[in-house]
């Protein structure tokens, strides 16, 4: 939790975020991901200053448990002075103890955001899905919460002005915006109508620009002129062991010497490998996206 300190911007964790989206599809399956087509709506996690602190926190936690489809999980929420925004004890269950930072006693509008992250820890724990290392695992948690419909709360908790700043979660605001945009492109949902933070909206717009750029990378037919020209040049030179900055496709020979190209699916980032032979329609086996390619 960044509070009244500098907020990191940009995309320093982008590759881990993309790997987290791929891991979600692999662990959950396409069909399960599709069951999260509807996000948590503001009315379900609204917290009024006149609400009882503990009863209100329990109600919001219950709504998030319901959203993540953890019907047999019970969360007990308490508050204490701590460095981080929140923590959860990942035991065998079905009861889990969540501690929230004392500052949420007076910043109740953001309790839903903190709980969205902590309840996702429980969800991933039950799935036995994790990344090695604390940092990458927290990025996985933020990405999963956002992609499965509750992470817009984390982005909306981002507020920054000349005198103060606040951000929850481990992703930058733009990375939260990127994952929200990827979700929006899959489910046709516009989360920006729920934002109360102007800075959250700006981060979402920037994230959408990058998400759209994923759909315009060669060998996809939507690639721009510059990308197509570079792709044609690289295709003439054939396979190369040296990675090229900004290039996500790679050429390799198949078993009989013909050239193939691999590239990440713009939806789930699973790598797809197709023959180099002009116009090709590829279908991602992981997320079922149908991709028009010009190889």
PDB file of C-alpha atoms in Angstrom:
ATOM      1  CA  UNK A   1       0.000   0.000   0.000  1.00  0.00           C
ATOM      2  CA  UNK A   2       1.421   3.345  -1.048  1.00  0.00           C
ATOM      3  CA  UNK A   3       0.099   6.166   1.120  1.00  0.00           C
ATOM      4  CA  UNK A   4       1.259   9.748   0.659  1.00  0.00           C
ATOM      5  CA  UNK A   5       4.375   8.456  -1.086  1.00  0.00           C
ATOM      6  CA  UNK A   6       5.504   8.131  -4.693  1.00  0.00           C
ATOM      7  CA  UNK A   7       3.359   5.849  -6.853  1.00  0.00           C
ATOM      8  CA  UNK A   8       5.166   3.763  -9.452  1.00  0.00           C
ATOM      9  CA  UNK A   9       3.812   4.129 -12.976  1.00  0.00           C
ATOM     10  CA  UNK A  10       4.314   2.355 -16.289  1.00  0.00           C
ATOM     11  CA  UNK A  11       4.611  -1.356 -17.000  1.00  0.00           C
ATOM     12  CA  UNK A  12       7.539  -2.779 -14.992  1.00  0.00           C
ATOM     13  CA  UNK A  13       5.700  -6.079 -14.304  1.00  0.00           C
ATOM     14  CA  UNK A  14       4.131  -6.537 -17.740  1.00  0.00           C
ATOM     15  CA  UNK A  15       5.625  -9.929 -18.609  1.00  0.00           C
ATOM     16  CA  UNK A  16       4.616 -11.360 -15.226  1.00  0.00           C
ATOM     17  CA  UNK A  17       1.099  -9.970 -15.707  1.00  0.00           C
ATOM     18  CA  UNK A  18       0.860 -11.650 -19.100  1.00  0.00           C
ATOM     19  CA  UNK A  19       2.157 -14.916 -17.665  1.00  0.00           C
ATOM     20  CA  UNK A  20      -0.489 -14.660 -14.925  1.00  0.00           C
ATOM     21  CA  UNK A  21      -3.296 -14.353 -17.491  1.00  0.00           C
ATOM     22  CA  UNK A  22      -1.966 -17.438 -19.285  1.00  0.00           C
ATOM     23  CA  UNK A  23      -1.748 -19.333 -15.984  1.00  0.00           C
ATOM     24  CA  UNK A  24      -5.369 -18.473 -15.174  1.00  0.00           C
ATOM     25  CA  UNK A  25      -6.625 -19.923 -18.445  1.00  0.00           C
ATOM     26  CA  UNK A  26      -4.472 -23.026 -18.018  1.00  0.00           C
ATOM     27  CA  UNK A  27      -5.552 -23.695 -14.439  1.00  0.00           C
ATOM     28  CA  UNK A  28      -9.202 -22.682 -14.697  1.00  0.00           C
ATOM     29  CA  UNK A  29     -10.017 -23.560 -18.333  1.00  0.00           C
ATOM     30  CA  UNK A  30     -11.812 -21.416 -20.872  1.00  0.00           C
ATOM     31  CA  UNK A  31     -15.251 -22.466 -19.613  1.00  0.00           C
ATOM     32  CA  UNK A  32     -14.531 -21.503 -16.006  1.00  0.00           C
ATOM     33  CA  UNK A  33     -13.050 -18.137 -16.946  1.00  0.00           C
ATOM     34  CA  UNK A  34     -16.239 -17.404 -18.894  1.00  0.00           C
ATOM     35  CA  UNK A  35     -18.315 -17.855 -15.733  1.00  0.00           C
ATOM     36  CA  UNK A  36     -16.761 -14.609 -14.451  1.00  0.00           C
ATOM     37  CA  UNK A  37     -18.268 -12.528 -17.248  1.00  0.00           C
ATOM     38  CA  UNK A  38     -20.014 -10.216 -14.748  1.00  0.00           C
ATOM     39  CA  UNK A  39     -17.898  -8.090 -12.418  1.00  0.00           C
ATOM     40  CA  UNK A  40     -18.611  -7.199  -8.825  1.00  0.00           C
ATOM     41  CA  UNK A  41     -20.878  -4.159  -8.990  1.00  0.00           C
ATOM     42  CA  UNK A  42     -20.494  -1.122  -6.705  1.00  0.00           C
ATOM     43  CA  UNK A  43     -23.800  -1.672  -4.885  1.00  0.00           C
ATOM     44  CA  UNK A  44     -22.638  -5.093  -3.648  1.00  0.00           C
ATOM     45  CA  UNK A  45     -19.513  -3.752  -1.950  1.00  0.00           C
ATOM     46  CA  UNK A  46     -20.623  -0.228  -1.014  1.00  0.00           C
ATOM     47  CA  UNK A  47     -19.599   0.814   2.484  1.00  0.00           C
ATOM     48  CA  UNK A  48     -21.265   3.803   4.117  1.00  0.00           C
ATOM     49  CA  UNK A  49     -19.602   5.679   6.969  1.00  0.00           C
ATOM     50  CA  UNK A  50     -22.689   5.025   9.067  1.00  0.00           C
ATOM     51  CA  UNK A  51     -22.393   1.235   8.606  1.00  0.00           C
ATOM     52  CA  UNK A  52     -21.074  -0.799  11.508  1.00  0.00           C
ATOM     53  CA  UNK A  53     -17.369  -1.323  10.820  1.00  0.00           C
ATOM     54  CA  UNK A  54     -17.182  -5.037  11.553  1.00  0.00           C
ATOM     55  CA  UNK A  55     -20.578  -6.050  10.228  1.00  0.00           C
ATOM     56  CA  UNK A  56     -19.969  -4.016   7.074  1.00  0.00           C
ATOM     57  CA  UNK A  57     -16.543  -5.568   6.499  1.00  0.00           C
ATOM     58  CA  UNK A  58     -18.012  -9.052   6.971  1.00  0.00           C
ATOM     59  CA  UNK A  59     -20.799  -8.250   4.490  1.00  0.00           C
ATOM     60  CA  UNK A  60     -18.323  -7.074   1.832  1.00  0.00           C
ATOM     61  CA  UNK A  61     -16.103 -10.108   2.443  1.00  0.00           C
ATOM     62  CA  UNK A  62     -19.139 -12.366   1.998  1.00  0.00           C
ATOM     63  CA  UNK A  63     -19.981 -10.706  -1.327  1.00  0.00           C
ATOM     64  CA  UNK A  64     -16.448 -11.312  -2.597  1.00  0.00           C
ATOM     65  CA  UNK A  65     -16.522 -14.920  -1.414  1.00  0.00           C
ATOM     66  CA  UNK A  66     -19.766 -15.308  -3.358  1.00  0.00           C
ATOM     67  CA  UNK A  67     -18.302 -13.639  -6.458  1.00  0.00           C
ATOM     68  CA  UNK A  68     -15.241 -15.923  -6.445  1.00  0.00           C
ATOM     69  CA  UNK A  69     -17.548 -18.924  -5.914  1.00  0.00           C
ATOM     70  CA  UNK A  70     -16.105 -20.012  -2.577  1.00  0.00           C
ATOM     71  CA  UNK A  71     -19.388 -20.913  -0.866  1.00  0.00           C
ATOM     72  CA  UNK A  72     -17.819 -22.985   1.891  1.00  0.00           C
ATOM     73  CA  UNK A  73     -15.206 -20.346   2.822  1.00  0.00           C
ATOM     74  CA  UNK A  74     -15.817 -18.105   5.838  1.00  0.00           C
ATOM     75  CA  UNK A  75     -13.780 -14.948   6.367  1.00  0.00           C
ATOM     76  CA  UNK A  76     -13.274 -13.323   9.762  1.00  0.00           C
ATOM     77  CA  UNK A  77     -12.186  -9.708   9.322  1.00  0.00           C
ATOM     78  CA  UNK A  78     -10.322  -7.680  11.947  1.00  0.00           C
ATOM     79  CA  UNK A  79      -8.303  -4.462  12.031  1.00  0.00           C
ATOM     80  CA  UNK A  80      -4.882  -3.681  13.439  1.00  0.00           C
ATOM     81  CA  UNK A  81      -1.938  -1.353  12.944  1.00  0.00           C
ATOM     82  CA  UNK A  82       0.311  -2.812  10.264  1.00  0.00           C
ATOM     83  CA  UNK A  83       2.650  -1.795   7.436  1.00  0.00           C
ATOM     84  CA  UNK A  84       0.736  -3.424   4.593  1.00  0.00           C
ATOM     85  CA  UNK A  85      -2.863  -2.854   3.544  1.00  0.00           C
ATOM     86  CA  UNK A  86      -4.017  -6.299   4.626  1.00  0.00           C
ATOM     87  CA  UNK A  87      -3.025  -9.904   5.192  1.00  0.00           C
ATOM     88  CA  UNK A  88      -4.750 -13.280   5.225  1.00  0.00           C
ATOM     89  CA  UNK A  89      -3.920 -16.492   7.046  1.00  0.00           C
ATOM     90  CA  UNK A  90      -3.978 -19.261   4.437  1.00  0.00           C
ATOM     91  CA  UNK A  91      -4.849 -22.304   6.496  1.00  0.00           C
ATOM     92  CA  UNK A  92      -6.800 -25.402   5.470  1.00  0.00           C
ATOM     93  CA  UNK A  93     -10.124 -23.578   5.900  1.00  0.00           C
ATOM     94  CA  UNK A  94     -13.043 -23.315   5.772  1.00  0.00           C
ATOM     95  CA  UNK A  95     -12.410 -20.340   8.095  1.00  0.00           C
ATOM     96  CA  UNK A  96      -9.847 -17.726   7.065  1.00  0.00           C
ATOM     97  CA  UNK A  97      -8.676 -14.771   9.134  1.00  0.00           C
ATOM     98  CA  UNK A  98      -8.132 -11.466   7.321  1.00  0.00           C
ATOM     99  CA  UNK A  99      -6.506  -8.471   8.991  1.00  0.00           C
ATOM    100  CA  UNK A 100      -6.963  -5.000   7.529  1.00  0.00           C
ATOM    101  CA  UNK A 101      -4.822  -1.964   8.196  1.00  0.00           C
ATOM    102  CA  UNK A 102      -6.225   0.331  10.865  1.00  0.00           C
ATOM    103  CA  UNK A 103      -6.435   3.175   8.358  1.00  0.00           C
ATOM    104  CA  UNK A 104      -9.437   1.448   6.795  1.00  0.00           C
ATOM    105  CA  UNK A 105     -11.408   2.321   9.922  1.00  0.00           C
ATOM    106  CA  UNK A 106     -11.631   5.828   8.455  1.00  0.00           C
ATOM    107  CA  UNK A 107     -11.157   4.938   4.756  1.00  0.00           C
ATOM    108  CA  UNK A 108     -14.065   2.527   4.509  1.00  0.00           C
ATOM    109  CA  UNK A 109     -14.744   3.094   0.817  1.00  0.00           C
ATOM    110  CA  UNK A 110     -11.566   1.112   0.044  1.00  0.00           C
ATOM    111  CA  UNK A 111     -12.279  -1.913   2.234  1.00  0.00           C
ATOM    112  CA  UNK A 112     -13.744  -3.732  -0.780  1.00  0.00           C
ATOM    113  CA  UNK A 113     -10.517  -3.177  -2.718  1.00  0.00           C
ATOM    114  CA  UNK A 114      -8.351  -4.596   0.070  1.00  0.00           C
ATOM    115  CA  UNK A 115     -10.642  -7.594   0.496  1.00  0.00           C
ATOM    116  CA  UNK A 116     -10.753  -8.249  -3.267  1.00  0.00           C
ATOM    117  CA  UNK A 117      -7.006  -8.960  -3.105  1.00  0.00           C
ATOM    118  CA  UNK A 118      -7.093 -10.997   0.107  1.00  0.00           C
ATOM    119  CA  UNK A 119     -10.055 -13.174  -0.898  1.00  0.00           C
ATOM    120  CA  UNK A 120      -8.285 -13.879  -4.195  1.00  0.00           C
ATOM    121  CA  UNK A 121      -5.360 -15.201  -2.133  1.00  0.00           C
ATOM    122  CA  UNK A 122      -7.802 -17.731  -0.676  1.00  0.00           C
ATOM    123  CA  UNK A 123      -9.133 -18.598  -4.140  1.00  0.00           C
ATOM    124  CA  UNK A 124      -5.651 -19.190  -5.586  1.00  0.00           C
ATOM    125  CA  UNK A 125      -4.629 -21.117  -2.472  1.00  0.00           C
ATOM    126  CA  UNK A 126      -7.514 -23.514  -3.028  1.00  0.00           C
ATOM    127  CA  UNK A 127      -6.611 -23.813  -6.693  1.00  0.00           C
ATOM    128  CA  UNK A 128      -3.007 -24.536  -5.707  1.00  0.00           C
ATOM    129  CA  UNK A 129      -1.958 -21.878  -8.208  1.00  0.00           C
ATOM    130  CA  UNK A 130       1.046 -19.748  -7.325  1.00  0.00           C
ATOM    131  CA  UNK A 131       4.161 -18.160  -8.787  1.00  0.00           C
ATOM    132  CA  UNK A 132       7.595 -18.560  -7.191  1.00  0.00           C
ATOM    133  CA  UNK A 133       8.668 -15.622  -5.064  1.00  0.00           C
ATOM    134  CA  UNK A 134       6.561 -13.182  -3.046  1.00  0.00           C
ATOM    135  CA  UNK A 135       6.621 -10.391  -5.646  1.00  0.00           C
ATOM    136  CA  UNK A 136       5.486 -12.517  -8.588  1.00  0.00           C
ATOM    137  CA  UNK A 137       2.865 -14.267  -6.489  1.00  0.00           C
ATOM    138  CA  UNK A 138       1.375 -10.931  -5.432  1.00  0.00           C
ATOM    139  CA  UNK A 139       1.318  -9.822  -9.078  1.00  0.00           C
ATOM    140  CA  UNK A 140      -0.506 -13.047  -9.925  1.00  0.00           C
ATOM    141  CA  UNK A 141      -3.037 -12.283  -7.173  1.00  0.00           C
ATOM    142  CA  UNK A 142      -3.696  -8.733  -8.407  1.00  0.00           C
ATOM    143  CA  UNK A 143      -3.972  -9.927 -12.002  1.00  0.00           C
ATOM    144  CA  UNK A 144      -6.350 -12.758 -11.134  1.00  0.00           C
ATOM    145  CA  UNK A 145      -8.574 -10.503  -9.001  1.00  0.00           C
ATOM    146  CA  UNK A 146      -8.759  -7.996 -11.838  1.00  0.00           C
ATOM    147  CA  UNK A 147      -9.292 -10.446 -14.676  1.00  0.00           C
ATOM    148  CA  UNK A 148     -11.989 -12.312 -12.745  1.00  0.00           C
ATOM    149  CA  UNK A 149     -14.028  -9.204 -12.054  1.00  0.00           C
ATOM    150  CA  UNK A 150     -13.117  -7.675  -8.690  1.00  0.00           C
ATOM    151  CA  UNK A 151      -9.861  -5.849  -9.380  1.00  0.00           C
ATOM    152  CA  UNK A 152     -11.497  -2.682 -10.701  1.00  0.00           C
ATOM    153  CA  UNK A 153     -11.935  -1.888  -7.004  1.00  0.00           C
ATOM    154  CA  UNK A 154      -8.149  -1.914  -6.577  1.00  0.00           C
ATOM    155  CA  UNK A 155      -7.651   0.508  -9.449  1.00  0.00           C
ATOM    156  CA  UNK A 156     -10.436   2.767  -8.200  1.00  0.00           C
ATOM    157  CA  UNK A 157      -8.604   3.005  -4.866  1.00  0.00           C
ATOM    158  CA  UNK A 158      -5.776   4.819  -6.702  1.00  0.00           C
ATOM    159  CA  UNK A 159      -5.905   8.533  -6.004  1.00  0.00           C
ATOM    160  CA  UNK A 160      -3.146  11.047  -6.534  1.00  0.00           C
ATOM    161  CA  UNK A 161      -2.952  14.825  -6.280  1.00  0.00           C
ATOM    162  CA  UNK A 162      -0.375  17.431  -5.414  1.00  0.00           C
ATOM    163  CA  UNK A 163      -0.698  16.870  -1.671  1.00  0.00           C
ATOM    164  CA  UNK A 164      -1.232  13.119  -1.263  1.00  0.00           C
ATOM    165  CA  UNK A 165      -1.442   9.768  -2.997  1.00  0.00           C
ATOM    166  CA  UNK A 166      -2.851   6.318  -2.365  1.00  0.00           C
ATOM    167  CA  UNK A 167      -2.545   3.040  -4.252  1.00  0.00           C
ATOM    168  CA  UNK A 168      -3.475  -0.497  -3.247  1.00  0.00           C
ATOM    169  CA  UNK A 169      -2.020  -3.646  -4.761  1.00  0.00           C
ATOM    170  CA  UNK A 170       1.296  -4.509  -6.366  1.00  0.00           C
ATOM    171  CA  UNK A 171       0.512  -3.579  -9.971  1.00  0.00           C
ATOM    172  CA  UNK A 172       0.992  -0.042 -11.187  1.00  0.00           C
ATOM    173  CA  UNK A 173      -2.188   1.882 -12.067  1.00  0.00           C
ATOM    174  CA  UNK A 174      -1.462   1.416 -15.776  1.00  0.00           C
ATOM    175  CA  UNK A 175      -0.983  -2.344 -15.296  1.00  0.00           C
ATOM    176  CA  UNK A 176      -4.318  -2.567 -13.502  1.00  0.00           C
ATOM    177  CA  UNK A 177      -5.770  -0.626 -16.436  1.00  0.00           C
ATOM    178  CA  UNK A 178      -4.174  -3.057 -18.883  1.00  0.00           C
ATOM    179  CA  UNK A 179      -5.639  -6.160 -17.194  1.00  0.00           C
ATOM    180  CA  UNK A 180      -9.042  -4.477 -16.936  1.00  0.00           C
ATOM    181  CA  UNK A 181      -8.831  -3.636 -20.633  1.00  0.00           C
ATOM    182  CA  UNK A 182      -7.947  -7.237 -21.529  1.00  0.00           C
ATOM    183  CA  UNK A 183     -10.971  -8.366 -19.537  1.00  0.00           C
ATOM    184  CA  UNK A 184     -13.162  -5.723 -21.182  1.00  0.00           C
ATOM    185  CA  UNK A 185     -12.151  -6.859 -24.667  1.00  0.00           C
ATOM    186  CA  UNK A 186     -13.079 -10.462 -23.822  1.00  0.00           C
ATOM    187  CA  UNK A 187     -16.386  -9.850 -22.023  1.00  0.00           C
ATOM    188  CA  UNK A 188     -17.538  -6.598 -23.610  1.00  0.00           C
ATOM    189  CA  UNK A 189     -17.814  -4.917 -20.212  1.00  0.00           C
ATOM    190  CA  UNK A 190     -16.950  -1.267 -19.549  1.00  0.00           C
ATOM    191  CA  UNK A 191     -15.727  -0.894 -15.937  1.00  0.00           C
ATOM    192  CA  UNK A 192     -14.913   2.796 -16.342  1.00  0.00           C
ATOM    193  CA  UNK A 193     -18.515   3.728 -15.496  1.00  0.00           C
ATOM    194  CA  UNK A 194     -17.867   2.541 -11.929  1.00  0.00           C
ATOM    195  CA  UNK A 195     -14.751   4.626 -11.285  1.00  0.00           C
ATOM    196  CA  UNK A 196     -14.946   7.346  -8.670  1.00  0.00           C
ATOM    197  CA  UNK A 197     -11.267   8.216  -9.153  1.00  0.00           C
ATOM    198  CA  UNK A 198     -10.318  10.351 -12.152  1.00  0.00           C
ATOM    199  CA  UNK A 199      -6.791   8.946 -11.986  1.00  0.00           C
ATOM    200  CA  UNK A 200      -8.188   5.412 -12.235  1.00  0.00           C
ATOM    201  CA  UNK A 201      -9.984   6.325 -15.451  1.00  0.00           C
ATOM    202  CA  UNK A 202      -6.803   7.789 -16.937  1.00  0.00           C
ATOM    203  CA  UNK A 203      -4.854   4.615 -16.068  1.00  0.00           C
ATOM    204  CA  UNK A 204      -7.584   2.476 -17.644  1.00  0.00           C
ATOM    205  CA  UNK A 205      -7.427   4.470 -20.881  1.00  0.00           C
ATOM    206  CA  UNK A 206      -3.650   4.014 -21.032  1.00  0.00           C
ATOM    207  CA  UNK A 207      -4.011   0.308 -20.311  1.00  0.00           C
ATOM    208  CA  UNK A 208      -6.567  -0.029 -23.094  1.00  0.00           C
ATOM    209  CA  UNK A 209      -4.115   1.533 -25.564  1.00  0.00           C
ATOM    210  CA  UNK A 210      -1.562  -1.158 -24.757  1.00  0.00           C
ATOM    211  CA  UNK A 211      -4.180  -3.921 -24.832  1.00  0.00           C
ATOM    212  CA  UNK A 212      -5.286  -2.774 -28.289  1.00  0.00           C
ATOM    213  CA  UNK A 213      -1.657  -2.757 -29.393  1.00  0.00           C
ATOM    214  CA  UNK A 214      -1.462  -6.486 -28.527  1.00  0.00           C
ATOM    215  CA  UNK A 215      -4.090  -7.033 -31.235  1.00  0.00           C
ATOM    216  CA  UNK A 216      -2.004  -5.183 -33.819  1.00  0.00           C
ATOM    217  CA  UNK A 217       1.218  -7.161 -33.594  1.00  0.00           C
ATOM    218  CA  UNK A 218       2.483  -9.134 -36.604  1.00  0.00           C
ATOM    219  CA  UNK A 219       1.768 -11.676 -37.936  1.00  0.00           C
ATOM    220  CA  UNK A 220      -1.828 -10.627 -37.135  1.00  0.00           C
ATOM    221  CA  UNK A 221      -3.485  -8.994 -40.153  1.00  0.00           C
ATOM    222  CA  UNK A 222      -4.413  -5.970 -38.001  1.00  0.00           C
ATOM    223  CA  UNK A 223      -0.706  -5.088 -37.653  1.00  0.00           C
ATOM    224  CA  UNK A 224       0.280  -1.654 -38.873  1.00  0.00           C
ATOM    225  CA  UNK A 225       2.482  -0.847 -41.844  1.00  0.00           C
ATOM    226  CA  UNK A 226       5.706  -0.465 -39.844  1.00  0.00           C
ATOM    227  CA  UNK A 227       5.189  -3.770 -38.048  1.00  0.00           C
ATOM    228  CA  UNK A 228       4.373  -5.592 -41.285  1.00  0.00           C
ATOM    229  CA  UNK A 229       7.505  -4.204 -42.949  1.00  0.00           C
ATOM    230  CA  UNK A 230       9.719  -5.301 -40.070  1.00  0.00           C
ATOM    231  CA  UNK A 231       8.066  -8.718 -40.045  1.00  0.00           C
ATOM    232  CA  UNK A 232       8.732  -9.173 -43.785  1.00  0.00           C
ATOM    233  CA  UNK A 233      12.377  -8.237 -43.290  1.00  0.00           C
ATOM    234  CA  UNK A 234      12.769 -10.657 -40.359  1.00  0.00           C
ATOM    235  CA  UNK A 235      11.042 -13.414 -42.352  1.00  0.00           C
ATOM    236  CA  UNK A 236      13.589 -13.056 -45.147  1.00  0.00           C
ATOM    237  CA  UNK A 237      16.446 -13.498 -42.663  1.00  0.00           C
ATOM    238  CA  UNK A 238      14.813 -16.585 -41.126  1.00  0.00           C
ATOM    239  CA  UNK A 239      15.357 -17.996 -37.600  1.00  0.00           C
ATOM    240  CA  UNK A 240      17.503 -16.026 -35.172  1.00  0.00           C
ATOM    241  CA  UNK A 241      18.696 -17.018 -31.709  1.00  0.00           C
ATOM    242  CA  UNK A 242      19.106 -13.397 -30.627  1.00  0.00           C
ATOM    243  CA  UNK A 243      15.914 -11.873 -29.151  1.00  0.00           C
ATOM    244  CA  UNK A 244      14.944  -8.561 -30.709  1.00  0.00           C
ATOM    245  CA  UNK A 245      13.622  -5.768 -28.519  1.00  0.00           C
ATOM    246  CA  UNK A 246       9.944  -5.082 -29.075  1.00  0.00           C
ATOM    247  CA  UNK A 247       9.467  -8.202 -31.236  1.00  0.00           C
ATOM    248  CA  UNK A 248       7.256 -10.965 -29.819  1.00  0.00           C
ATOM    249  CA  UNK A 249       7.233 -13.351 -32.789  1.00  0.00           C
ATOM    250  CA  UNK A 250       9.981 -15.857 -33.551  1.00  0.00           C
ATOM    251  CA  UNK A 251      10.767 -18.000 -36.596  1.00  0.00           C
ATOM    252  CA  UNK A 252      11.881 -21.614 -36.488  1.00  0.00           C
ATOM    253  CA  UNK A 253      12.095 -24.503 -38.979  1.00  0.00           C
ATOM    254  CA  UNK A 254       9.733 -27.440 -38.701  1.00  0.00           C
ATOM    255  CA  UNK A 255      10.809 -31.070 -39.052  1.00  0.00           C
ATOM    256  CA  UNK A 256      11.100 -30.912 -42.842  1.00  0.00           C
ATOM    257  CA  UNK A 257      12.849 -27.566 -43.149  1.00  0.00           C
ATOM    258  CA  UNK A 258       9.831 -25.334 -43.714  1.00  0.00           C
ATOM    259  CA  UNK A 259       9.546 -22.106 -41.761  1.00  0.00           C
ATOM    260  CA  UNK A 260       7.083 -21.613 -38.927  1.00  0.00           C
ATOM    261  CA  UNK A 261       6.376 -18.556 -36.783  1.00  0.00           C
ATOM    262  CA  UNK A 262       5.324 -18.483 -33.142  1.00  0.00           C
ATOM    263  CA  UNK A 263       3.668 -15.516 -31.429  1.00  0.00           C
ATOM    264  CA  UNK A 264       1.599 -14.835 -28.306  1.00  0.00           C
ATOM    265  CA  UNK A 265      -2.182 -14.960 -28.471  1.00  0.00           C
ATOM    266  CA  UNK A 266      -3.404 -11.387 -27.948  1.00  0.00           C
ATOM    267  CA  UNK A 267      -6.091 -12.631 -25.550  1.00  0.00           C
ATOM    268  CA  UNK A 268      -4.360 -15.109 -23.228  1.00  0.00           C
ATOM    269  CA  UNK A 269      -0.684 -14.759 -24.295  1.00  0.00           C
ATOM    270  CA  UNK A 270      -0.262 -18.497 -24.880  1.00  0.00           C
ATOM    271  CA  UNK A 271       2.208 -18.903 -27.728  1.00  0.00           C
ATOM    272  CA  UNK A 272       0.762 -20.104 -31.032  1.00  0.00           C
ATOM    273  CA  UNK A 273       2.845 -21.697 -33.816  1.00  0.00           C
ATOM    274  CA  UNK A 274       1.692 -21.614 -37.423  1.00  0.00           C
ATOM    275  CA  UNK A 275       3.327 -22.263 -40.830  1.00  0.00           C
ATOM    276  CA  UNK A 276       4.724 -19.338 -42.799  1.00  0.00           C
ATOM    277  CA  UNK A 277       2.598 -19.496 -45.926  1.00  0.00           C
ATOM    278  CA  UNK A 278       0.635 -16.253 -46.290  1.00  0.00           C
ATOM    279  CA  UNK A 279      -2.911 -15.896 -45.003  1.00  0.00           C
ATOM    280  CA  UNK A 280      -3.641 -18.303 -42.131  1.00  0.00           C
ATOM    281  CA  UNK A 281      -6.499 -18.517 -39.653  1.00  0.00           C
ATOM    282  CA  UNK A 282      -5.281 -19.736 -36.282  1.00  0.00           C
ATOM    283  CA  UNK A 283      -7.319 -20.806 -33.279  1.00  0.00           C
ATOM    284  CA  UNK A 284      -5.859 -20.579 -29.786  1.00  0.00           C
ATOM    285  CA  UNK A 285      -6.434 -23.905 -28.065  1.00  0.00           C
ATOM    286  CA  UNK A 286      -6.326 -22.240 -24.628  1.00  0.00           C
ATOM    287  CA  UNK A 287      -8.784 -19.310 -24.895  1.00  0.00           C
ATOM    288  CA  UNK A 288     -10.436 -20.296 -28.224  1.00  0.00           C
ATOM    289  CA  UNK A 289      -9.693 -16.969 -29.893  1.00  0.00           C
ATOM    290  CA  UNK A 290      -9.742 -17.131 -33.699  1.00  0.00           C
ATOM    291  CA  UNK A 291      -6.898 -15.065 -35.154  1.00  0.00           C
ATOM    292  CA  UNK A 292      -6.479 -13.818 -38.706  1.00  0.00           C
ATOM    293  CA  UNK A 293      -2.792 -13.939 -39.601  1.00  0.00           C
ATOM    294  CA  UNK A 294      -0.667 -12.989 -42.584  1.00  0.00           C
ATOM    295  CA  UNK A 295       2.488 -15.005 -42.160  1.00  0.00           C
TER     296      UNK A 295
END
